[in-house]
Coordinates of C-alpha atoms in Angstrom, one line a residue:
Chain B
M1 CA 125.0 99.7 90.0
R2 CA 121.9 99.5 92.1
F3 CA 120.6 102.6 94.1
L4 CA 118.4 103.1 97.1
D5 CA 117.2 106.7 97.3
S6 CA 116.2 106.9 100.9
H7 CA 114.5 110.4 100.7
V8 CA 112.3 111.2 97.8
H9 CA 108.8 112.7 97.6
M10 CA 107.3 110.8 94.7
V11 CA 103.8 112.1 95.2
S12 CA 105.2 115.3 93.6
R13 CA 107.0 113.5 90.7
T14 CA 105.9 112.4 87.3
T15 CA 106.0 109.0 85.7
D16 CA 108.9 110.3 83.6
D17 CA 110.9 110.4 86.8
Y18 CA 109.9 106.9 87.7
Q19 CA 111.0 105.7 84.2
R20 CA 114.4 107.5 84.5
M21 CA 115.0 106.3 88.0
A22 CA 114.3 102.7 87.1
A23 CA 116.5 103.0 84.0
A24 CA 119.3 104.5 86.1
G25 CA 119.3 101.5 88.5
T26 CA 117.2 102.8 91.4
V27 CA 115.6 99.7 92.8
A28 CA 114.1 101.0 96.0
I29 CA 113.0 104.3 97.4
I30 CA 111.9 105.7 100.8
E31 CA 109.3 108.5 100.8
P32 CA 109.2 110.4 104.0
S33 CA 106.0 112.1 105.1
F34 CA 106.5 115.8 104.8
W35 CA 104.5 119.0 104.3
Q36 CA 103.1 119.5 100.8
G37 CA 104.1 123.1 100.0
Q38 CA 101.2 124.6 101.7
P39 CA 99.8 124.0 105.2
R40 CA 97.0 121.5 105.6
T41 CA 94.0 122.7 107.5
E42 CA 92.4 119.4 108.5
V43 CA 93.6 116.2 110.1
G44 CA 91.8 114.2 107.4
S45 CA 94.2 115.6 104.9
F46 CA 97.1 113.9 106.7
K47 CA 95.1 110.6 106.8
D48 CA 94.6 110.7 103.0
Y49 CA 98.3 111.7 102.5
F50 CA 99.5 108.8 104.6
N51 CA 97.0 106.5 102.7
T52 CA 98.6 107.7 99.5
L53 CA 102.1 106.8 100.8
I54 CA 101.1 103.3 101.8
G55 CA 98.7 102.8 98.9
F56 CA 98.6 104.4 95.5
E57 CA 102.2 105.7 95.5
R58 CA 103.4 102.2 96.4
F59 CA 101.3 100.8 93.6
R60 CA 102.5 103.5 91.1
A61 CA 106.2 102.7 91.9
S62 CA 105.5 99.0 91.4
Q63 CA 104.4 99.7 87.9
F64 CA 108.0 100.8 87.2
G65 CA 109.6 97.9 89.0
I66 CA 110.6 100.1 91.9
K67 CA 110.0 99.1 95.6
H68 CA 108.5 101.9 97.5
Y69 CA 108.7 102.3 101.3
C70 CA 107.9 105.3 103.5
T71 CA 108.4 106.9 106.9
I72 CA 105.3 108.2 108.7
G73 CA 105.3 111.3 110.9
L74 CA 104.3 114.8 111.7
N75 CA 106.7 117.2 110.0
P76 CA 108.2 120.1 112.1
K77 CA 106.5 122.9 110.1
E78 CA 103.0 121.7 110.8
A79 CA 103.9 120.7 114.4
N80 CA 103.3 124.4 115.0
N81 CA 99.6 124.0 114.5
E82 CA 98.7 122.4 117.8
R83 CA 95.2 121.4 117.1
L84 CA 96.3 119.7 113.9
A85 CA 99.4 118.2 115.6
E86 CA 97.3 116.5 118.3
G87 CA 95.0 115.0 115.7
V88 CA 98.0 113.7 113.7
M89 CA 99.5 112.1 116.9
E90 CA 96.3 110.2 117.3
L91 CA 96.5 108.9 113.7
L92 CA 100.1 107.7 113.9
P93 CA 99.5 104.5 115.8
L94 CA 97.3 103.3 112.9
Y95 CA 100.2 103.6 110.5
I96 CA 103.5 103.0 112.1
C97 CA 103.3 99.2 112.3
K98 CA 102.2 98.8 108.7
E99 CA 104.1 96.8 106.1
G100 CA 106.8 98.9 104.3
V101 CA 106.8 101.6 107.0
V102 CA 110.5 101.8 107.7
G103 CA 110.6 104.6 110.3
I104 CA 109.1 107.7 111.9
G105 CA 109.9 110.7 109.7
E106 CA 110.7 113.2 108.6
I107 CA 110.6 114.9 112.0
G108 CA 112.8 117.4 113.7
F109 CA 113.1 121.2 113.8
D110 CA 112.1 123.9 111.4
D111 CA 111.9 127.2 113.2
Q112 CA 113.0 125.5 116.4
T113 CA 110.0 126.4 118.5
K114 CA 108.7 124.9 121.7
L115 CA 105.9 123.1 119.9
E116 CA 108.3 121.6 117.4
E117 CA 110.3 120.2 120.3
I118 CA 107.2 118.8 122.0
Y119 CA 106.2 116.8 118.9
L120 CA 109.8 115.8 118.2
R121 CA 109.9 114.3 121.7
K122 CA 106.5 112.6 121.4
Q123 CA 107.4 111.0 118.1
A124 CA 110.8 109.9 119.2
A125 CA 109.1 108.2 122.1
L126 CA 106.7 106.6 119.7
A127 CA 109.6 105.3 117.6
L128 CA 111.1 103.7 120.7
E129 CA 107.7 102.1 121.5
A130 CA 107.5 100.6 118.0
D131 CA 111.2 99.9 117.8
L132 CA 111.5 101.9 114.6
P133 CA 114.3 104.0 113.0
I134 CA 113.9 107.8 112.9
Q135 CA 114.4 110.1 109.9
I136 CA 115.4 113.6 110.9
H137 CA 114.8 116.8 109.0
T138 CA 117.3 119.4 110.0
P139 CA 116.4 123.1 109.7
H140 CA 117.4 125.3 106.8
R141 CA 118.0 128.3 109.1
D142 CA 120.5 128.1 111.9
K143 CA 121.2 124.5 110.9
K144 CA 124.1 123.8 113.1
T145 CA 122.3 124.8 116.3
G146 CA 119.2 123.0 115.2
T147 CA 121.1 119.8 114.4
I148 CA 122.8 119.7 117.8
R149 CA 119.6 120.5 119.6
T150 CA 117.9 117.6 117.7
M151 CA 120.5 115.2 118.8
D152 CA 120.3 116.4 122.4
V153 CA 116.5 115.9 122.5
L154 CA 116.8 112.4 120.9
E155 CA 119.4 111.3 123.4
D156 CA 117.3 112.7 126.3
V157 CA 114.4 110.6 125.1
G158 CA 116.7 107.5 125.0
C159 CA 117.1 107.0 121.3
D160 CA 120.0 104.9 119.9
P161 CA 121.9 107.1 117.4
F162 CA 122.5 104.1 115.3
K163 CA 118.7 104.0 114.6
V164 CA 118.6 107.6 113.6
V165 CA 119.4 109.1 110.2
I166 CA 120.0 112.9 110.4
D167 CA 119.3 114.4 106.9
H168 CA 120.2 117.5 105.0
N169 CA 123.7 117.7 106.5
N170 CA 126.4 120.0 105.2
E171 CA 130.1 120.5 105.8
E172 CA 129.3 122.3 109.0
T173 CA 127.3 119.6 110.6
V174 CA 128.7 116.3 109.4
K175 CA 131.5 115.9 111.9
T176 CA 129.5 116.3 115.0
V177 CA 126.7 114.0 113.6
L178 CA 129.1 111.2 112.8
D179 CA 131.1 111.7 116.0
R180 CA 127.9 111.2 118.1
G181 CA 127.2 107.9 116.3
Y182 CA 124.3 108.9 114.0
W183 CA 123.9 108.2 110.3
A184 CA 124.6 111.4 108.3
A185 CA 122.5 111.9 105.1
F186 CA 123.2 114.4 102.4
T187 CA 120.6 115.9 100.1
I188 CA 121.8 116.6 96.6
Y189 CA 119.9 119.5 95.0
P190 CA 120.9 120.9 91.7
H191 CA 121.1 124.5 92.7
T192 CA 120.6 124.8 96.5
K193 CA 121.8 122.9 99.5
L194 CA 124.5 120.6 98.3
G195 CA 125.7 120.2 94.8
N196 CA 127.2 116.9 93.6
E197 CA 130.8 118.2 93.7
R198 CA 130.6 119.3 97.3
M199 CA 129.5 115.8 98.1
V200 CA 132.6 114.3 96.4
Q201 CA 134.7 116.5 98.7
I202 CA 132.9 115.3 101.7
M203 CA 133.4 111.7 100.7
R204 CA 137.1 112.3 100.3
E205 CA 137.3 113.6 103.8
Y206 CA 135.0 111.3 105.7
G207 CA 134.9 108.1 103.6
G208 CA 131.7 106.0 103.3
E209 CA 131.0 105.0 106.9
R210 CA 127.5 106.0 108.1
I211 CA 127.1 108.4 105.2
I212 CA 124.1 108.4 103.0
V213 CA 123.3 110.3 99.8
D214 CA 119.7 111.1 98.8
S215 CA 117.8 113.3 96.4
A216 CA 115.0 114.6 98.6
A217 CA 113.4 115.4 95.2
D218 CA 110.0 117.1 95.8
W219 CA 107.7 119.7 94.3
G220 CA 110.6 122.2 94.0
I221 CA 113.5 122.3 91.6
S222 CA 115.2 119.0 92.4
D223 CA 116.5 116.0 90.7
A224 CA 115.1 112.5 91.0
L225 CA 118.3 111.2 89.6
A226 CA 120.5 113.0 92.1
V227 CA 121.8 109.7 93.7
P228 CA 122.9 107.9 90.4
K229 CA 124.3 111.2 89.1
T230 CA 126.3 111.8 92.2
A231 CA 127.5 108.2 92.1
A232 CA 128.7 108.8 88.5
L233 CA 130.6 111.9 89.6
M234 CA 132.1 110.1 92.5
K235 CA 133.4 107.4 90.2
E236 CA 135.0 110.0 87.9
A237 CA 136.6 111.6 90.9
G238 CA 138.2 108.4 91.9
I239 CA 136.1 107.5 94.9
S240 CA 136.2 103.7 95.4
M241 CA 133.2 101.7 94.0
E242 CA 132.9 100.1 97.4
D243 CA 132.4 103.5 99.1
I244 CA 130.0 104.6 96.4
Q245 CA 127.9 101.5 96.8
R246 CA 127.9 102.0 100.6
V247 CA 126.5 105.6 100.5
C248 CA 124.1 105.1 97.7
Y249 CA 122.7 101.7 98.6
Q250 CA 124.1 99.7 101.4
N251 CA 124.0 102.3 104.2
P252 CA 120.4 103.3 103.9
L253 CA 119.6 99.6 103.6
I254 CA 121.3 98.9 107.0
A255 CA 119.9 102.1 108.7
Y256 CA 116.3 101.6 107.7
G257 CA 116.5 97.8 107.5
Q258 CA 116.5 98.0 111.3
S259 CA 112.7 98.3 111.0
G260 CA 112.6 94.8 109.7
Q261 CA 110.5 96.1 106.8
L262 CA 113.2 96.7 104.2
K263 CA 115.1 93.7 102.9
E264 CA 117.2 93.2 99.8
H265 CA 115.2 90.2 98.7
D266 CA 112.1 92.4 98.4
W267 CA 113.5 93.6 95.1
E268 CA 116.0 90.8 94.3
E269 CA 113.2 88.2 94.2
A270 CA 110.7 90.5 92.4
K271 CA 110.4 89.8 88.7
G272 CA 110.3 93.4 87.6
V273 CA 106.8 94.7 86.8
D274 CA 104.0 92.4 88.0
P275 CA 102.1 91.4 84.9
K276 CA 99.0 90.9 86.9
E277 CA 99.0 94.6 87.7
L278 CA 99.1 95.6 84.1
F279 CA 95.7 95.8 82.7
E280 CA 93.9 97.9 80.2
G281 CA 92.2 101.0 81.3
N282 CA 93.7 101.2 84.7
T283 CA 97.4 100.7 84.2
L284 CA 99.6 103.8 84.3
L285 CA 101.5 102.3 81.4
R286 CA 99.0 103.5 78.9
G287 CA 98.6 102.1 75.4
G288 CA 100.7 99.0 76.0
Q289 CA 104.1 100.8 76.2
D290 CA 107.1 98.7 76.4
I291 CA 108.6 100.0 79.6
A292 CA 111.8 98.0 79.3
A293 CA 112.5 99.5 75.9
A294 CA 111.6 103.0 77.1
M295 CA 114.1 102.6 80.0
A296 CA 116.9 101.0 78.0
S297 CA 117.5 104.2 76.0
K298 CA 118.2 106.2 79.2
V299 CA 120.7 104.1 81.2
I300 CA 123.3 106.1 83.1
T301 CA 126.5 104.2 83.5
Chain D
M1 CA 85.2 79.3 111.2
Q2 CA 88.0 81.1 113.1
E3 CA 89.4 77.8 114.4
K4 CA 89.3 76.2 111.0
L5 CA 91.2 79.2 109.5
L6 CA 93.8 79.1 112.3
E7 CA 94.3 75.4 111.5
I8 CA 94.9 76.2 107.9
L9 CA 97.3 79.0 108.8
K10 CA 99.2 76.5 110.9
H11 CA 100.0 74.3 107.9
T12 CA 102.5 76.9 106.7
A13 CA 103.1 79.7 109.2
E14 CA 106.0 79.8 111.7
A15 CA 105.0 78.6 115.1
E16 CA 106.3 81.9 116.6
A17 CA 104.0 83.9 114.4
V18 CA 101.0 81.7 115.2
D19 CA 101.7 82.0 118.9
W20 CA 101.8 85.8 118.7
L21 CA 98.4 85.7 116.9
E22 CA 96.8 83.3 119.3
N23 CA 98.0 85.3 122.3
H24 CA 96.6 88.5 120.8
L25 CA 93.2 86.8 120.1
A26 CA 93.1 85.5 123.7
Q27 CA 93.8 89.0 125.0
Q28 CA 91.2 90.6 122.9
K29 CA 88.6 88.0 123.9
E30 CA 89.2 88.9 127.5
G31 CA 88.7 92.6 126.9
F32 CA 88.7 94.2 123.5
A33 CA 90.6 97.5 122.9
Q34 CA 91.0 99.3 119.7
R35 CA 94.7 100.4 119.8
P36 CA 96.2 97.0 120.4
F37 CA 93.8 95.7 117.7
Y38 CA 95.2 98.3 115.2
Y39 CA 98.8 97.3 116.1
A40 CA 98.0 93.7 115.7
F41 CA 96.2 94.1 112.4
S42 CA 99.0 96.1 110.8
G43 CA 101.6 94.2 112.8
V44 CA 100.8 90.9 111.0
S45 CA 103.4 92.1 108.5
R46 CA 106.0 92.0 111.3
H47 CA 105.4 88.4 112.3
F48 CA 104.3 86.4 109.2
D49 CA 106.1 85.6 106.1
K50 CA 105.6 88.3 103.4
Q51 CA 105.7 85.9 100.5
S52 CA 104.3 82.6 101.9
T53 CA 101.1 81.3 100.4
V54 CA 98.8 79.2 102.6
T55 CA 98.1 75.5 101.7
V56 CA 94.6 74.2 101.6
N57 CA 93.7 70.5 101.4
T58 CA 90.5 69.1 100.2
E59 CA 89.2 68.6 103.7
D60 CA 89.8 72.3 104.5
E61 CA 88.1 73.4 101.3
E62 CA 85.0 71.3 102.1
A63 CA 84.8 72.5 105.6
L64 CA 85.0 76.2 104.5
S65 CA 82.4 75.9 101.7
K66 CA 80.1 73.9 104.0
A67 CA 80.2 76.7 106.6
T68 CA 80.0 79.5 104.0
P69 CA 79.2 78.4 100.4
G70 CA 81.5 79.9 97.9
F71 CA 84.1 81.0 100.4
S72 CA 87.6 79.8 99.8
V73 CA 91.1 80.8 100.9
A74 CA 93.0 79.1 98.1
N75 CA 96.0 81.1 96.9
W76 CA 95.8 83.5 99.9
D77 CA 99.0 84.6 101.5
E78 CA 99.6 84.4 105.2
F79 CA 99.0 88.1 105.8
R80 CA 95.6 87.9 104.3
L81 CA 94.5 84.9 106.3
A82 CA 96.0 86.1 109.6
R83 CA 94.1 89.4 109.2
V84 CA 90.8 87.8 108.4
I85 CA 91.2 85.7 111.5
L86 CA 91.7 88.9 113.5
L87 CA 88.6 90.5 111.9
L88 CA 86.5 87.5 113.0
T89 CA 87.4 88.5 116.6
L90 CA 86.5 92.1 115.9
A91 CA 83.1 90.9 114.5
E92 CA 82.3 89.6 118.0
Q93 CA 82.5 93.0 119.7
G94 CA 79.0 94.2 119.1
K95 CA 77.7 96.2 116.2
D96 CA 78.9 99.7 117.1
T97 CA 82.5 98.8 118.0
F98 CA 82.7 96.4 115.1
L99 CA 81.6 99.0 112.5
E100 CA 83.5 101.9 114.0
T101 CA 86.7 99.9 114.1
L102 CA 86.2 98.4 110.7
N103 CA 85.7 101.9 109.2
A104 CA 88.8 103.2 110.9
L105 CA 90.8 100.2 109.5
I106 CA 89.4 100.5 106.0
N107 CA 90.1 104.3 105.9
T108 CA 93.7 103.8 106.8
A109 CA 94.4 100.4 105.2
D110 CA 97.4 99.7 102.9
I111 CA 96.8 97.5 99.8
R112 CA 97.2 94.2 101.5
E113 CA 95.1 95.2 104.4
Q114 CA 92.3 96.3 102.1
V115 CA 92.6 92.9 100.4
A116 CA 92.2 91.2 103.7
I117 CA 89.3 93.3 104.9
F118 CA 87.3 92.7 101.7
S119 CA 88.1 89.0 101.7
A120 CA 86.5 88.7 105.2
F121 CA 83.2 90.2 104.0
P122 CA 81.4 86.9 103.3
L123 CA 82.1 85.9 106.9
L124 CA 81.0 89.1 108.6
Q125 CA 77.7 90.2 110.1
Y126 CA 75.7 93.3 109.0
P127 CA 76.1 92.9 105.3
E128 CA 73.8 95.8 104.6
E129 CA 76.5 98.0 106.3
L130 CA 79.3 96.4 104.4
V131 CA 77.8 96.8 100.9
P132 CA 78.5 100.5 100.6
L133 CA 82.1 99.8 101.7
A134 CA 82.5 97.1 99.0
R135 CA 80.9 99.3 96.3
E136 CA 83.3 102.1 97.2
G137 CA 86.1 99.6 97.1
T138 CA 85.3 98.5 93.5
R139 CA 86.1 102.1 92.4
T140 CA 89.8 101.3 93.2
N141 CA 92.5 101.5 90.6
I142 CA 94.4 98.7 92.3
V143 CA 93.8 95.2 90.9
D144 CA 94.4 93.2 94.0
V145 CA 91.8 95.2 95.9
F146 CA 89.2 94.9 93.1
D147 CA 89.9 91.2 92.9
A148 CA 89.4 90.7 96.7
I149 CA 85.9 92.2 96.3
A150 CA 84.8 90.7 93.0
L151 CA 86.6 87.4 92.4
D152 CA 86.2 84.0 94.1
T153 CA 83.8 85.4 96.7
P154 CA 80.1 85.0 97.2
F155 CA 79.6 88.5 98.8
P156 CA 78.6 90.6 95.8
M157 CA 76.3 87.8 94.4
R158 CA 74.5 87.7 97.7
H159 CA 74.4 91.3 98.7
F160 CA 74.9 93.8 95.8
D161 CA 71.8 95.3 94.2
D162 CA 71.5 95.2 90.4
E163 CA 73.2 98.6 90.0
G164 CA 76.2 97.5 92.1
W165 CA 76.3 94.2 90.5
N166 CA 76.2 95.6 87.0
Q167 CA 78.9 98.2 87.7
M168 CA 81.1 95.5 89.1
V169 CA 80.8 93.1 86.1
L170 CA 81.3 96.0 83.6
K171 CA 84.4 97.1 85.4
A172 CA 85.7 93.6 85.7
L173 CA 85.5 93.3 81.9
F174 CA 86.9 96.8 81.4
I175 CA 90.0 96.0 83.3
S176 CA 90.4 92.4 81.9
R177 CA 89.7 90.5 85.0
P178 CA 88.8 86.8 84.6
L179 CA 85.0 86.8 84.7
Y180 CA 84.6 83.1 85.3
R181 CA 85.9 83.8 88.9
V182 CA 83.0 86.1 89.6
Q183 CA 80.4 84.0 91.5
G184 CA 76.8 84.3 90.5
L185 CA 77.0 85.4 86.8
E186 CA 74.0 83.2 85.9
T187 CA 71.8 84.0 88.9
R188 CA 72.4 87.7 88.8
A189 CA 72.1 88.2 85.0
N190 CA 69.6 90.9 84.1
L191 CA 68.4 92.6 81.0
K192 CA 69.9 96.0 81.9
L193 CA 73.4 94.4 82.3
A194 CA 73.0 92.5 79.0
E195 CA 72.2 95.7 77.2
A196 CA 75.1 97.6 78.8
L197 CA 77.5 94.7 77.9
S198 CA 76.3 94.8 74.3
N199 CA 77.0 98.5 74.2
L200 CA 80.4 98.0 75.7
A201 CA 81.1 95.4 72.9
H202 CA 80.0 97.9 70.3
E203 CA 82.3 100.7 71.7
R204 CA 85.2 98.3 71.7
W205 CA 84.5 97.1 68.2
A206 CA 84.3 100.7 66.9
A207 CA 87.7 101.3 68.5
G208 CA 89.1 98.2 66.9
R209 CA 89.7 96.7 70.3
Y210 CA 89.4 93.2 71.8
V211 CA 86.2 92.0 73.4
S212 CA 86.4 89.2 75.8
P213 CA 84.1 86.3 74.9
E214 CA 83.3 86.0 78.6
L215 CA 81.2 89.2 78.1
W216 CA 78.4 87.2 76.5
R217 CA 77.9 84.9 79.4
S218 CA 75.7 87.5 81.2
C219 CA 73.8 88.1 78.0
A220 CA 72.8 84.4 77.5
P221 CA 69.3 84.7 79.1
F222 CA 68.5 87.8 77.0
L223 CA 68.6 86.9 73.4
T224 CA 67.2 90.2 72.1
E225 CA 67.5 91.2 68.4
Q226 CA 70.6 93.2 69.1
I227 CA 72.3 90.5 71.1
I228 CA 71.5 87.9 68.5
S229 CA 73.1 90.2 65.8
D230 CA 76.1 90.7 68.1
L231 CA 76.5 87.0 68.5
A232 CA 76.3 86.6 64.7
R233 CA 79.3 88.8 64.5
V234 CA 81.1 86.9 67.2
A235 CA 80.4 83.6 65.5
E236 CA 82.2 84.8 62.4
D237 CA 85.3 85.6 64.3
E238 CA 88.2 83.3 63.4
N239 CA 89.3 82.9 67.0
P240 CA 87.9 79.6 68.4
N241 CA 87.6 81.2 71.9
Q242 CA 85.2 83.8 70.4
K243 CA 83.2 81.1 68.6
A244 CA 83.1 79.2 72.0
A245 CA 80.9 81.9 73.5
V246 CA 78.3 81.5 70.8
A247 CA 78.5 77.7 71.1
L248 CA 78.0 77.8 74.9
I249 CA 74.9 80.0 74.6
A250 CA 73.5 77.9 71.7
A251 CA 74.1 74.6 73.7
N252 CA 72.9 75.7 77.1
S253 CA 70.7 78.9 76.9
D254 CA 68.8 78.8 73.7
P255 CA 65.7 76.6 74.2
D256 CA 63.9 78.5 71.4
K257 CA 66.7 77.9 69.0
K258 CA 67.0 81.6 68.2
L259 CA 70.7 81.0 67.3
A260 CA 69.9 78.2 64.9
G261 CA 71.4 80.1 62.0
L262 CA 74.7 80.5 63.8
R263 CA 75.2 76.8 64.8
D264 CA 77.1 75.9 61.6
D265 CA 79.6 78.7 62.1
V266 CA 80.5 77.3 65.5
A267 CA 80.0 73.6 64.8
S268 CA 83.2 72.3 66.4
Q269 CA 82.8 74.4 69.6
L270 CA 79.2 73.3 69.8
D271 CA 80.1 69.7 69.9
D272 CA 82.5 70.4 72.8
A273 CA 79.8 72.5 74.6
I274 CA 77.2 69.8 74.3
S275 CA 79.6 67.1 75.5
G276 CA 80.7 69.3 78.4
R277 CA 84.3 69.5 77.4
L278 CA 83.8 73.2 76.9
T279 CA 82.2 75.2 79.7
W280 CA 82.3 78.9 80.6
D281 CA 84.8 77.9 83.3
T282 CA 87.1 76.1 80.9
L283 CA 86.9 79.0 78.5
G284 CA 87.6 81.5 81.3
Q285 CA 90.6 79.5 82.5
D286 CA 92.0 79.3 79.0
L287 CA 91.6 83.1 78.5
E288 CA 93.2 83.8 81.9
Q289 CA 96.2 81.6 81.2
A290 CA 96.7 83.2 77.8
L291 CA 96.4 86.7 79.3
L292 CA 99.0 86.0 82.0
A293 CA 101.3 84.3 79.5
A294 CA 101.1 87.3 77.2
A295 CA 101.8 89.8 80.0
A296 CA 104.8 87.8 81.2

C-alpha cells in the first residue's frame, strides 16, 4: 500500500526515518512550515527555513525516492512577535507560488491571542489570492473553542471549507469540523495526542470521508511511521482497505491536490532514486550503499 | 535573444502557457514591478509542463551560439527556458533594480529556479556582480545547481578568476561531473590547477579510489616531472580509457616528446588520438555514458 503523510517535519528527522518511510510505502510527504522548538529572532531565519523546505529537504527526500512538498506560512506561536510577523508576511509572496508549495500552513491559533487572529486572517486572504489550500494547526489548550473560532475566522474571510484541512483533531472536535465541510486530519503520536487505537475507533464511527491521518513527526517524541502503522492497525481491526487508502493517501491527495502542485504522476512516473543525483562525495547515501536492499529488510505489510 | 528563446519555447509549450508569459512580459515592459515579477518567476511552475523538454533545431542552435558563443538550451526543460526569458526582461530594468531583484530571487529560489538563474548568467549584464553569486552557487550540494553553473556554459570560462576556476574544476571532478562539458578547459589551464589535480589524483590513489582520466586534460600543458611520473602510472593502467588520457596528451600536447617513453604503453589509443577518432570529448562522452549506465 502507498502512503502520503501530509504533515511531517522532516528537517528534524534523520535519514533512518527516510529509509524506513520509503520501505513502508510512503511515496510522498508534505512538510508544513512550523516553529522550530525555540523562537526565531530574525526574519532571515524564516527565509533560510523556507529555503530549506523548498530546497535541501526536497533534495534529501529525493535521495530516498520520496516526493517532498511543503506548505508555507507564519505559525501561530511566532505570530505573537509582531515585528517578526510583519517581516514574514513580506516574505510569503516570494514563496507561495513556487513549485511544490501545496498550501499556506500551518497557520491558526496557539494561545488564541488578537495577534494570532490578525495573521490568521491575513494569511487566509493570501491563500484566497493565490488560490491555495490552507493547512490549519489547532491549539493544544482549549482546543474545541480554538477550532470553532478558527473556522469562524476562515468563513468570515471567505474561504471554502473544502480547501481547508483542519489538523490535530480529536474526538471532541471531529464532528463539528466534518459537519461544516472541512477536511479533518488526525495526528498520530505514540504517547500524546492520539494513539493509533483511538484512531481506529474514530474511523469506525465516521468512516473515511474527508478524514486524513498524518504523523506530524517533528523534533519531539513522534513516529515517522505513524501513518503506515495506523494503517496496519486499521486493517487488523477490520476497517476496509478502501477506507484505509482514502485516509492515508487519497484524501490528502485530493485536498492538497487543489493547489495544482501535487499530482499522482509526480511519483508514479519517477523512476525511484535519480541516478544523476547520486555522486561521490556529495550524496547522502555514503559509501555506495544499496538503498533498495537496506529498505527491503524493513517492509511493513 | 529573448525573441529567439520565445520562439524555441513555442516549439513545445502549450499555447495557453506562452500567452500567459507573453502577457506578463508585455505588462512588465510597460511598467516593471517586483511583486508581479516574483509571482511570474515562481508561477512558471503553474503554467508550463513540469516534465517537458524543449526541442532545439540546428537553426536555433546556430542563432544562439552566434549571439552568445557557447550558449545553448539543449536538454533544458520548459521551466528553465521560460524563467530565463523572464530574467532577460528583468535585465532591462537598470542596474540597481536588476541586481536587487536578482539577489532577492536567488536568496529565495528553489532548485529549479536556481538552475534557471545560473543558466541565464551568460546572457546578463554586469558579469562582475554575477561572479560572486556563481562562486557561492558552486558550493552547493545539489548537482543540478552545480551543473547549471559549470557545465555547457561559457560563463565561468569568461569571468571566473583562476582561484574560482580551479575550485570549480576540482569540485566537478570530486563529484564526478562530466568534465568535457566544462567549456574552456584548454584556455583556462594553469600550473596551480595542474598541481592541485595531481595532488587530488595522489590522494585518490592512496585511498584506492578511482581517478577520472579527464583529470589529466587540464594538466596537459604542464608536463612537470611529477605529472610525467603520474602519467606513467596512468599509462600502465589496464583500462583503455585511462590509457586514452596519456595518448591524447602525447598526441596533441607534447611537442618536446617528454612522454616518448610512454607511447608504447598506449600505442593503440595513440593511433586513435592521432587519427582524431579519439578526442577528449569522445572520451568524456564514453565515461559519462558508462557512469549513467552504472548508476541506473
